[in-house]
Amino acid sequence: GQSLEQPSEVTAVEGAIVQINCTYQTSGFYGLSWYQQHDGGAPTFLSYNALDGLEETGRFSSFLSRSDSYGYLLLQELQMKDSASYFCAVSSRGGKLIFGQGTELSVKP
Amino acid sequence: SAVISQKPSRDICQRGTSLTIQCQVDSQVTMMFWYRQQPGQSLTLIATANQGSEATYESGFVIDKFPISRPNLTFSTLTVSNLSPEDSSIYLCSVEWGNTEAFFGQGTRLTVV
């Protein structure tokens, strides 16, 4: 079977740093990606890791450890507009994405 | 990048009827993907649509209920047939780009009454 685990919700204040963890168990693995989804909107791509290590894109960074089947998304200098749902997703054969259940991030003033 | 136009954006349908959702991509892509997202839930892959061949369905989804067409490399439709209230959900089409990221249509919010 295939499963991804991530926290259901996280709360943080503006300007803070938050880390959203994701552990996965899948039969095929090509990479781990992260998507942001605001209420009523479509998921938008944030980051992708195929190899172990840290990928940095502006205020967002993503980390992957393939040996631990673990990754995380790090959001720095949180802003109110970062309040959204964040999904980790495993890329498998044929370009398919298997999504985690999502983490709802609430940023407070 | 890819831009996907999906329509309708929302619809309210009577049970027993069908709804066809269209997705148009601004570039030619080999595969298109259809997902379902129930309110407050994650995205679940329904099927993968390749041009020139039958769609590949995930476990729990069947062609009779979710027929898919893929007439060319920029267009696909998903039909949700014989609607029941349990089909009320958001349906999204998606394409993969550069083997790293996916682009999504804006979604179709379906309510079955």
Coordinates of N, CA and C in Angstrom, one line a residue:
Chain A
G1 N 0.8 -1.2 0.0 CA 0.0 0.0 0.0 C 0.9 1.2 0.0
Q2 N 0.2 2.4 -0.1 CA 0.9 3.6 -0.2 C 0.2 4.6 0.8
S3 N 1.1 5.2 1.6 CA 0.5 6.2 2.6 C 1.5 7.3 2.9
L4 N 1.0 8.4 3.1 CA 1.8 9.6 3.5 C 1.2 10.2 4.8
E5 N 2.0 10.5 5.8 CA 1.5 11.0 7.0 C 2.1 12.4 7.2
Q6 N 1.2 13.4 7.5 CA 1.6 14.7 7.8 C 0.6 15.3 8.9
P7 N 1.1 16.2 9.7 CA 0.2 16.7 10.7 C -1.1 17.4 10.1
S8 N -2.2 17.3 10.8 CA -3.4 17.8 10.2 C -3.5 19.3 10.3
E9 N -2.9 19.9 11.4 CA -2.9 21.4 11.4 C -1.7 21.9 12.2
V10 N -1.3 23.1 11.9 CA -0.2 23.8 12.6 C -0.6 25.2 12.7
T11 N -0.3 25.8 13.8 CA -0.6 27.3 14.0 C 0.8 28.0 14.4
A12 N 1.0 29.1 13.8 CA 2.2 29.9 14.1 C 1.8 31.4 13.9
V13 N 2.8 32.2 14.4 CA 2.6 33.7 14.3 C 3.4 34.3 13.2
E14 N 2.9 35.4 12.7 CA 3.6 36.1 11.7 C 5.1 36.3 12.0
G15 N 6.0 36.1 11.0 CA 7.4 36.3 11.2 C 8.1 35.0 11.7
A16 N 7.3 34.1 12.2 CA 7.9 32.8 12.7 C 8.4 31.9 11.6
I17 N 9.0 30.8 12.1 CA 9.4 29.7 11.2 C 8.5 28.5 11.5
V18 N 8.1 27.8 10.6 CA 7.3 26.5 10.8 C 7.8 25.4 9.9
Q19 N 7.8 24.2 10.5 CA 8.2 23.0 9.7 C 7.1 22.0 9.7
I20 N 6.7 21.6 8.5 CA 5.7 20.6 8.3 C 6.3 19.3 7.8
N21 N 6.2 18.3 8.6 CA 6.8 17.0 8.3 C 6.0 16.1 7.5
C22 N 6.6 15.2 6.8 CA 5.9 14.2 5.9 C 6.7 12.9 5.9
T23 N 6.0 11.9 6.3 CA 6.7 10.5 6.2 C 5.8 9.7 5.2
Y24 N 6.5 8.9 4.5 CA 5.8 8.2 3.4 C 6.2 6.7 3.3
Q25 N 5.2 6.0 2.8 CA 5.5 4.6 2.6 C 4.8 4.3 1.2
T26 N 5.6 4.1 0.2 CA 5.1 3.9 -1.1 C 5.8 2.7 -1.8
S27 N 5.2 2.2 -2.8 CA 5.8 1.1 -3.6 C 6.7 1.6 -4.6
G28 N 6.6 2.8 -5.1 CA 7.5 3.4 -6.1 C 7.7 4.8 -5.7
F29 N 8.9 5.3 -5.8 CA 9.3 6.6 -5.4 C 10.2 7.3 -6.4
Y30 N 9.8 8.4 -6.9 CA 10.6 9.2 -7.8 C 11.0 10.5 -7.2
G31 N 10.2 11.0 -6.3 CA 10.5 12.3 -5.6 C 9.3 12.7 -4.7
L32 N 9.6 13.7 -3.9 CA 8.6 14.2 -2.9 C 8.4 15.7 -3.3
S33 N 7.2 16.1 -3.4 CA 6.9 17.5 -3.8 C 5.9 18.0 -2.7
W34 N 5.8 19.3 -2.8 CA 4.9 20.1 -1.8 C 4.0 21.0 -2.6
Y35 N 2.8 21.1 -2.2 CA 1.8 21.9 -2.9 C 1.1 22.8 -1.8
Q36 N 0.7 24.0 -2.2 CA 0.0 24.9 -1.4 C -1.4 25.0 -2.0
Q37 N -2.4 25.0 -1.1 CA -3.8 25.2 -1.6 C -4.6 26.2 -0.7
H38 N -4.9 27.3 -1.2 CA -5.8 28.2 -0.5 C -7.3 27.8 -0.7
D39 N -8.1 28.1 0.3 CA -9.5 27.8 0.2 C -10.1 28.2 -1.1
G40 N -10.7 27.2 -1.8 CA -11.4 27.5 -3.0 C -10.5 27.6 -4.2
G41 N -9.2 27.4 -4.0 CA -8.2 27.5 -5.1 C -7.7 26.1 -5.5
A42 N -6.9 26.2 -6.5 CA -6.2 24.9 -7.0 C -4.9 24.8 -6.3
P43 N -4.4 23.6 -6.2 CA -3.1 23.4 -5.6 C -2.0 24.0 -6.5
T44 N -1.0 24.6 -5.9 CA 0.1 25.2 -6.6 C 1.4 24.6 -6.1
F45 N 2.3 24.4 -7.0 CA 3.5 23.7 -6.8 C 4.4 24.7 -6.0
L46 N 5.1 24.1 -4.9 CA 6.0 24.8 -4.1 C 7.5 24.3 -4.3
S47 N 7.7 23.0 -4.2 CA 9.0 22.5 -4.2 C 9.0 21.0 -4.5
Y48 N 10.2 20.5 -5.0 CA 10.3 19.1 -5.3 C 11.7 18.7 -5.0
N49 N 11.8 17.5 -4.3 CA 13.1 16.8 -4.0 C 13.1 15.4 -4.6
A50 N 14.1 15.2 -5.4 CA 14.3 13.8 -5.9 C 15.5 13.2 -5.2
L51 N 16.4 14.0 -4.7 CA 17.6 13.4 -4.0 C 17.6 14.0 -2.6
D52 N 18.4 13.3 -1.7 CA 18.5 13.7 -0.3 C 19.1 15.2 -0.3
G53 N 18.6 15.9 0.7 CA 19.1 17.2 0.9 C 18.1 18.3 1.0
L54 N 18.6 19.5 1.0 CA 17.7 20.7 1.1 C 17.6 21.4 -0.2
E55 N 16.4 21.8 -0.5 CA 16.1 22.7 -1.7 C 15.5 24.0 -1.2
E56 N 16.1 25.1 -1.6 CA 15.6 26.4 -1.1 C 15.1 27.2 -2.2
T57 N 13.9 27.7 -1.9 CA 13.2 28.6 -2.9 C 12.6 29.8 -2.2
G58 N 13.4 30.8 -2.1 CA 12.9 32.0 -1.3 C 12.6 31.7 0.1
R59 N 11.4 32.0 0.6 CA 11.1 31.7 2.0 C 10.8 30.3 2.3
F60 N 10.7 29.5 1.2 CA 10.3 28.1 1.4 C 11.5 27.2 1.1
S61 N 11.7 26.2 2.0 CA 12.7 25.2 1.8 C 12.1 23.8 1.9
S62 N 12.7 22.8 1.3 CA 12.2 21.5 1.4 C 13.3 20.5 1.6
F63 N 13.1 19.5 2.4 CA 14.2 18.6 2.7 C 13.7 17.2 2.5
L64 N 14.6 16.3 2.0 CA 14.3 14.9 1.8 C 15.4 14.0 2.3
S65 N 15.0 12.9 3.0 CA 15.9 11.8 3.4 C 15.2 10.6 2.9
R66 N 15.7 10.0 1.8 CA 15.1 8.8 1.2 C 15.3 7.6 2.1
S67 N 16.4 7.5 2.8 CA 16.7 6.4 3.7 C 15.7 6.4 4.8
D68 N 15.2 7.5 5.2 CA 14.2 7.6 6.3 C 12.8 7.7 5.8
S69 N 12.6 7.8 4.5 CA 11.3 8.0 3.9 C 10.6 9.2 4.6
Y70 N 11.3 10.3 4.6 CA 10.9 11.5 5.4 C 11.3 12.7 4.7
G71 N 10.4 13.7 4.8 CA 10.8 15.0 4.2 C 10.0 16.1 5.0
Y72 N 10.4 17.3 4.8 CA 9.7 18.4 5.5 C 9.7 19.6 4.6
L73 N 8.8 20.5 4.9 CA 8.7 21.8 4.2 C 8.9 22.8 5.3
L74 N 9.8 23.7 5.1 CA 10.1 24.8 6.1 C 9.7 26.1 5.5
L75 N 8.9 26.8 6.3 CA 8.4 28.1 5.8 C 9.0 29.2 6.8
Q76 N 9.7 30.1 6.3 CA 10.3 31.2 7.1 C 9.6 32.5 6.9
E77 N 9.8 33.4 7.9 CA 9.2 34.7 7.8 C 7.8 34.6 7.5
L78 N 7.0 33.9 8.2 CA 5.6 33.6 7.9 C 4.8 34.9 7.7
Q79 N 4.0 34.9 6.7 CA 3.1 36.0 6.5 C 1.6 35.5 6.5
M80 N 0.7 36.4 6.7 CA -0.7 36.0 6.9 C -1.2 35.3 5.6
K81 N -0.6 35.7 4.5 CA -1.0 35.0 3.2 C -0.6 33.6 3.1
D82 N 0.3 33.1 4.0 CA 0.7 31.7 4.0 C -0.3 30.8 4.6
S83 N -1.3 31.4 5.2 CA -2.4 30.5 5.8 C -3.1 29.8 4.6
A84 N -3.0 28.5 4.7 CA -3.4 27.6 3.6 C -3.2 26.2 4.0
S85 N -3.6 25.3 3.1 CA -3.3 23.9 3.3 C -2.1 23.5 2.5
Y86 N -1.3 22.7 3.1 CA 0.0 22.2 2.5 C 0.0 20.7 2.3
F87 N 0.2 20.2 1.1 CA 0.2 18.8 0.9 C 1.6 18.3 0.4
C88 N 2.0 17.3 1.0 CA 3.2 16.6 0.5 C 2.6 15.5 -0.5
A89 N 3.4 15.2 -1.5 CA 3.0 14.3 -2.5 C 4.2 13.5 -3.0
V90 N 4.0 12.2 -3.2 CA 5.0 11.3 -3.8 C 4.8 11.1 -5.3
S91 N 5.8 11.3 -6.1 CA 5.7 11.1 -7.5 C 6.1 9.6 -7.7
S92 N 5.2 8.9 -8.4 CA 5.4 7.5 -8.7 C 5.4 7.3 -10.2
R93 N 5.5 6.1 -10.6 CA 5.6 5.7 -12.0 C 4.5 6.4 -12.9
G94 N 4.8 6.8 -14.0 CA 3.8 7.4 -14.9 C 3.4 8.8 -14.6
G95 N 4.1 9.5 -13.7 CA 3.8 10.8 -13.4 C 2.7 11.0 -12.4
K96 N 2.2 9.9 -11.8 CA 1.1 10.0 -10.8 C 1.6 10.7 -9.5
L97 N 0.8 11.4 -8.9 CA 1.0 12.0 -7.6 C 0.1 11.3 -6.6
I98 N 0.7 10.9 -5.5 CA 0.0 10.4 -4.3 C 0.1 11.4 -3.2
F99 N -1.0 12.0 -2.8 CA -1.0 13.1 -1.9 C -1.2 12.6 -0.4
G100 N -0.5 13.4 0.5 CA -0.8 13.2 1.9 C -2.2 13.9 2.2
Q101 N -2.6 13.8 3.5 CA -3.9 14.3 3.9 C -4.0 15.8 4.0
G102 N -2.8 16.4 4.0 CA -2.7 17.9 4.1 C -2.6 18.4 5.5
T103 N -1.9 19.5 5.6 CA -1.7 20.2 6.8 C -2.3 21.6 6.7
E104 N -3.2 22.0 7.5 CA -3.8 23.3 7.5 C -2.9 24.2 8.4
L105 N -2.3 25.2 7.8 CA -1.5 26.2 8.5 C -2.3 27.4 8.7
S106 N -2.3 27.8 10.0 CA -3.0 29.1 10.4 C -1.9 30.0 10.9
V107 N -1.8 31.2 10.3 CA -0.8 32.2 10.7 C -1.6 33.3 11.4
K108 N -1.2 33.5 12.7 CA -1.8 34.5 13.5 C -1.0 35.8 13.5
P109 N -1.7 36.9 13.7 CA -0.9 38.2 13.8 C -0.1 38.3 15.1
Chain B
S1 N 6.0 26.3 -18.1 CA 4.8 26.1 -17.3 C 3.6 25.8 -18.3
A2 N 2.5 25.4 -17.6 CA 1.3 25.1 -18.4 C 0.1 25.8 -17.8
V3 N -0.8 26.2 -18.6 CA -2.0 26.8 -18.1 C -3.2 25.9 -18.5
I4 N -4.0 25.6 -17.6 CA -5.1 24.7 -17.8 C -6.4 25.5 -17.6
S5 N -7.3 25.4 -18.6 CA -8.6 26.0 -18.4 C -9.6 24.8 -18.2
Q6 N -10.3 24.9 -17.1 CA -11.2 23.8 -16.7 C -12.6 24.4 -16.6
K7 N -13.6 23.7 -17.1 CA -15.0 24.2 -17.0 C -15.9 23.0 -17.0
P8 N -17.1 23.2 -16.3 CA -17.5 24.4 -15.6 C -16.8 24.5 -14.3
S9 N -16.8 25.7 -13.7 CA -16.2 25.9 -12.4 C -17.0 25.3 -11.3
R10 N -18.3 25.3 -11.5 CA -19.2 24.7 -10.5 C -20.5 24.3 -11.2
D11 N -21.2 23.3 -10.6 CA -22.5 22.9 -11.1 C -23.3 22.3 -10.1
I12 N -24.6 22.4 -10.2 CA -25.5 21.6 -9.3 C -26.3 20.7 -10.2
C13 N -26.3 19.4 -9.9 CA -26.9 18.5 -10.8 C -27.9 17.6 -10.0
Q14 N -28.9 17.1 -10.7 CA -29.9 16.2 -10.1 C -29.3 14.8 -10.1
R15 N -29.6 14.1 -9.0 CA -29.2 12.7 -9.0 C -29.7 11.9 -10.2
G16 N -28.8 11.0 -10.6 CA -29.2 10.2 -11.8 C -28.7 10.7 -13.1
T17 N -28.3 12.0 -13.1 CA -27.8 12.6 -14.3 C -26.3 12.5 -14.4
S18 N -25.7 13.1 -15.4 CA -24.3 13.1 -15.6 C -23.7 14.5 -15.8
L19 N -22.5 14.7 -15.5 CA -21.8 15.9 -15.7 C -20.5 15.7 -16.4
T20 N -20.2 16.4 -17.4 CA -19.0 16.3 -18.2 C -18.1 17.6 -17.9
I21 N -16.9 17.3 -17.5 CA -16.0 18.4 -17.2 C -14.9 18.4 -18.3
Q22 N -14.6 19.6 -18.7 CA -13.6 19.7 -19.8 C -12.3 20.4 -19.3
C23 N -11.2 20.0 -19.8 CA -9.9 20.6 -19.5 C -9.1 20.8 -20.8
Q24 N -8.7 22.1 -20.9 CA -7.9 22.5 -22.1 C -6.6 23.0 -21.6
V25 N -5.5 22.4 -22.2 CA -4.1 22.8 -21.8 C -3.5 23.7 -22.9
D26 N -2.7 24.6 -22.5 CA -2.1 25.5 -23.6 C -0.9 24.9 -24.2
S27 N -0.5 23.7 -23.8 CA 0.6 23.0 -24.4 C 0.3 21.6 -24.7
Q28 N 1.0 21.0 -25.5 CA 0.8 19.5 -25.8 C 1.4 18.7 -24.6
V29 N 0.7 17.8 -24.0 CA 1.2 17.0 -22.9 C 0.8 15.6 -23.2
T30 N 1.7 14.7 -22.8 CA 1.4 13.3 -23.0 C 0.3 12.7 -22.1
M31 N 0.4 13.1 -20.8 CA -0.6 12.5 -19.9 C -1.3 13.7 -19.2
M32 N -2.6 13.4 -18.9 CA -3.4 14.3 -18.1 C -4.0 13.4 -17.0
F33 N -4.2 14.0 -15.9 CA -4.6 13.3 -14.7 C -5.9 14.0 -14.1
W34 N -6.8 13.1 -13.6 CA -8.0 13.6 -13.0 C -8.0 13.2 -11.6
Y35 N -8.3 14.2 -10.7 CA -8.3 14.0 -9.3 C -9.7 14.4 -8.7
R36 N -10.0 13.8 -7.6 CA -11.2 14.2 -6.8 C -10.7 14.7 -5.5
Q37 N -11.4 15.7 -5.0 CA -11.0 16.3 -3.7 C -12.3 16.6 -3.0
Q38 N -12.6 15.7 -2.0 CA -13.8 16.0 -1.2 C -13.6 17.1 -0.2
P39 N -14.6 17.8 0.2 CA -14.4 19.0 1.1 C -13.5 18.8 2.3
G40 N -12.5 19.6 2.4 CA -11.6 19.4 3.5 C -10.7 18.2 3.5
Q41 N -10.6 17.5 2.4 CA -9.8 16.3 2.3 C -8.7 16.5 1.3
S42 N -8.0 15.4 1.1 CA -6.8 15.4 0.2 C -7.3 15.1 -1.2
L43 N -6.4 15.1 -2.2 CA -6.6 14.8 -3.5 C -6.4 13.3 -3.8
T44 N -7.4 12.7 -4.5 CA -7.3 11.3 -4.8 C -7.3 11.2 -6.3
L45 N -6.4 10.4 -6.8 CA -6.3 10.2 -8.3 C -7.4 9.3 -8.7
I46 N -8.1 9.8 -9.8 CA -9.1 8.9 -10.4 C -8.6 8.1 -11.5
A47 N -7.9 8.8 -12.4 CA -7.4 8.1 -13.6 C -6.3 8.9 -14.3
T48 N -5.6 8.3 -15.1 CA -4.6 8.9 -16.0 C -5.1 8.8 -17.4
A49 N -5.1 9.9 -18.2 CA -5.6 9.9 -19.5 C -4.4 10.1 -20.5
N50 N -4.2 9.1 -21.4 CA -3.2 9.2 -22.4 C -3.9 9.4 -23.8
Q51 N -3.4 10.2 -24.6 CA -4.0 10.4 -26.0 C -3.8 9.1 -26.8
G52 N -4.9 8.7 -27.3 CA -4.8 7.5 -28.2 C -5.0 6.2 -27.5
S53 N -5.2 6.2 -26.3 CA -5.4 4.9 -25.6 C -6.4 5.1 -24.5
E54 N -6.9 4.0 -23.9 CA -7.9 4.1 -22.8 C -7.2 4.6 -21.6
A55 N -8.0 5.3 -20.8 CA -7.5 5.8 -19.5 C -7.2 4.7 -18.6
T56 N -6.3 4.9 -17.7 CA -5.9 4.0 -16.7 C -6.5 4.4 -15.3
Y57 N -7.4 3.6 -14.8 CA -8.1 3.9 -13.6 C -7.4 3.4 -12.3
E58 N -7.5 4.2 -11.2 CA -7.0 3.8 -9.9 C -8.0 2.9 -9.3
S59 N -7.6 2.2 -8.3 CA -8.4 1.3 -7.5 C -9.6 2.1 -6.9
G60 N -10.8 1.5 -7.1 CA -12.0 2.1 -6.6 C -12.7 3.0 -7.6
F61 N -12.1 3.2 -8.8 CA -12.7 4.0 -9.8 C -12.9 3.2 -11.1
V62 N -14.0 3.2 -11.7 CA -14.3 2.4 -12.9 C -14.7 3.3 -14.1
I63 N -14.5 2.7 -15.2 CA -14.8 3.5 -16.5 C -16.3 3.8 -16.6
D64 N -17.1 2.9 -16.2 CA -18.6 3.1 -16.4 C -19.0 4.3 -15.6
K65 N -18.4 4.5 -14.5 CA -18.8 5.7 -13.6 C -18.1 7.0 -14.0
F66 N -16.8 6.8 -14.5 CA -16.0 8.0 -14.8 C -15.4 7.9 -16.2
P67 N -16.2 7.8 -17.2 CA -15.6 7.7 -18.5 C -14.8 9.0 -18.9
I68 N -13.7 8.8 -19.5 CA -12.7 9.8 -19.9 C -12.5 9.8 -21.4
S69 N -12.4 11.0 -21.9 CA -12.0 11.1 -23.3 C -10.7 11.9 -23.4
R70 N -9.8 11.5 -24.4 CA -8.6 12.3 -24.6 C -8.3 12.3 -26.1
P71 N -9.1 13.2 -26.8 CA -9.0 13.2 -28.3 C -7.7 13.7 -28.9
N72 N -7.0 14.5 -28.1 CA -5.8 15.1 -28.6 C -4.8 15.4 -27.4
L73 N -3.7 16.0 -27.7 CA -2.7 16.2 -26.7 C -2.9 17.5 -25.8
T74 N -4.0 18.2 -26.1 CA -4.3 19.4 -25.3 C -5.6 19.4 -24.6
F75 N -6.4 18.3 -24.7 CA -7.8 18.3 -24.2 C -8.2 17.0 -23.7
S76 N -9.0 17.1 -22.6 CA -9.6 15.9 -22.0 C -10.9 16.2 -21.4
T77 N -11.7 15.2 -21.3 CA -13.0 15.4 -20.5 C -13.1 14.2 -19.6
L78 N -13.8 14.5 -18.4 CA -14.2 13.5 -17.4 C -15.7 13.6 -17.3
T79 N -16.3 12.5 -17.4 CA -17.8 12.5 -17.1 C -18.0 11.8 -15.8
V80 N -18.8 12.3 -15.0 CA -19.3 11.6 -13.7 C -20.7 11.2 -14.0
S81 N -20.9 9.9 -14.0 CA -22.2 9.4 -14.5 C -23.1 9.0 -13.4
N82 N -24.4 8.9 -13.6 CA -25.4 8.4 -12.7 C -25.1 9.0 -11.3
L83 N -25.2 10.3 -11.3 CA -24.8 11.0 -10.1 C -25.6 10.7 -8.8
S84 N -24.9 10.6 -7.7 CA -25.5 10.5 -6.4 C -24.9 11.5 -5.5
P85 N -25.5 11.8 -4.4 CA -25.0 12.8 -3.5 C -23.5 12.6 -3.0
E86 N -23.1 11.3 -3.0 CA -21.8 10.9 -2.7 C -20.7 11.4 -3.7
D87 N -21.2 11.8 -4.9 CA -20.3 12.3 -5.9 C -20.0 13.8 -5.7
S88 N -20.7 14.4 -4.8 CA -20.5 15.9 -4.5 C -19.0 16.0 -4.1
S89 N -18.3 16.8 -4.8 CA -16.9 16.9 -4.6 C -16.3 18.0 -5.5
I90 N -15.0 18.2 -5.4 CA -14.3 19.0 -6.4 C -13.5 18.1 -7.3
Y91 N -13.6 18.3 -8.5 CA -12.8 17.5 -9.5 C -11.8 18.4 -10.2
L92 N -10.6 17.9 -10.2 CA -9.5 18.7 -10.8 C -8.7 17.9 -11.9
C93 N -8.4 18.6 -12.9 CA -7.5 18.0 -13.9 C -6.1 18.6 -13.7
S94 N -5.1 17.8 -14.1 CA -3.7 18.2 -13.9 C -2.8 17.6 -15.0
V95 N -1.7 18.3 -15.2 CA -0.7 17.9 -16.1 C 0.7 17.9 -15.3
E96 N 1.5 17.0 -15.7 CA 2.9 17.0 -15.2 C 3.8 17.8 -16.1
W97 N 4.7 18.5 -15.5 CA 5.6 19.4 -16.3 C 7.1 19.2 -15.8
G98 N 7.9 18.8 -16.8 CA 9.3 18.7 -16.5 C 9.6 17.6 -15.5
N99 N 8.8 16.6 -15.3 CA 9.0 15.5 -14.4 C 9.1 15.9 -13.0
T100 N 8.8 17.2 -12.7 CA 9.0 17.6 -11.3 C 7.7 18.3 -10.7
E101 N 7.0 19.0 -11.5 CA 5.8 19.7 -10.9 C 4.6 19.4 -11.7
A102 N 3.5 19.6 -11.0 CA 2.2 19.5 -11.7 C 1.4 20.8 -11.7
F103 N 0.7 21.0 -12.7 CA -0.2 22.2 -12.8 C -1.6 21.7 -12.8
F104 N -2.5 22.4 -12.1 CA -3.9 22.0 -11.9 C -4.8 23.0 -12.6
G105 N -5.9 22.5 -13.1 CA -7.0 23.4 -13.4 C -7.6 24.0 -12.1
Q106 N -8.5 24.9 -12.3 CA -9.1 25.6 -11.1 C -10.2 24.7 -10.4
G107 N -10.5 23.6 -11.0 CA -11.4 22.7 -10.3 C -12.9 22.9 -10.7
T108 N -13.6 21.9 -10.6 CA -15.1 21.9 -10.8 C -15.7 21.5 -9.5
R109 N -16.5 22.4 -8.9 CA -17.2 22.0 -7.7 C -18.6 21.5 -8.0
L110 N -18.8 20.2 -7.8 CA -20.0 19.5 -8.1 C -20.9 19.3 -6.9
T111 N -22.1 19.7 -7.0 CA -23.1 19.4 -5.9 C -24.2 18.6 -6.5
V112 N -24.5 17.5 -5.9 CA -25.6 16.6 -6.4 C -26.8 16.7 -5.5
V113 N -27.9 17.0 -6.0 CA -29.1 17.2 -5.1 C -30.2 16.2 -5.5

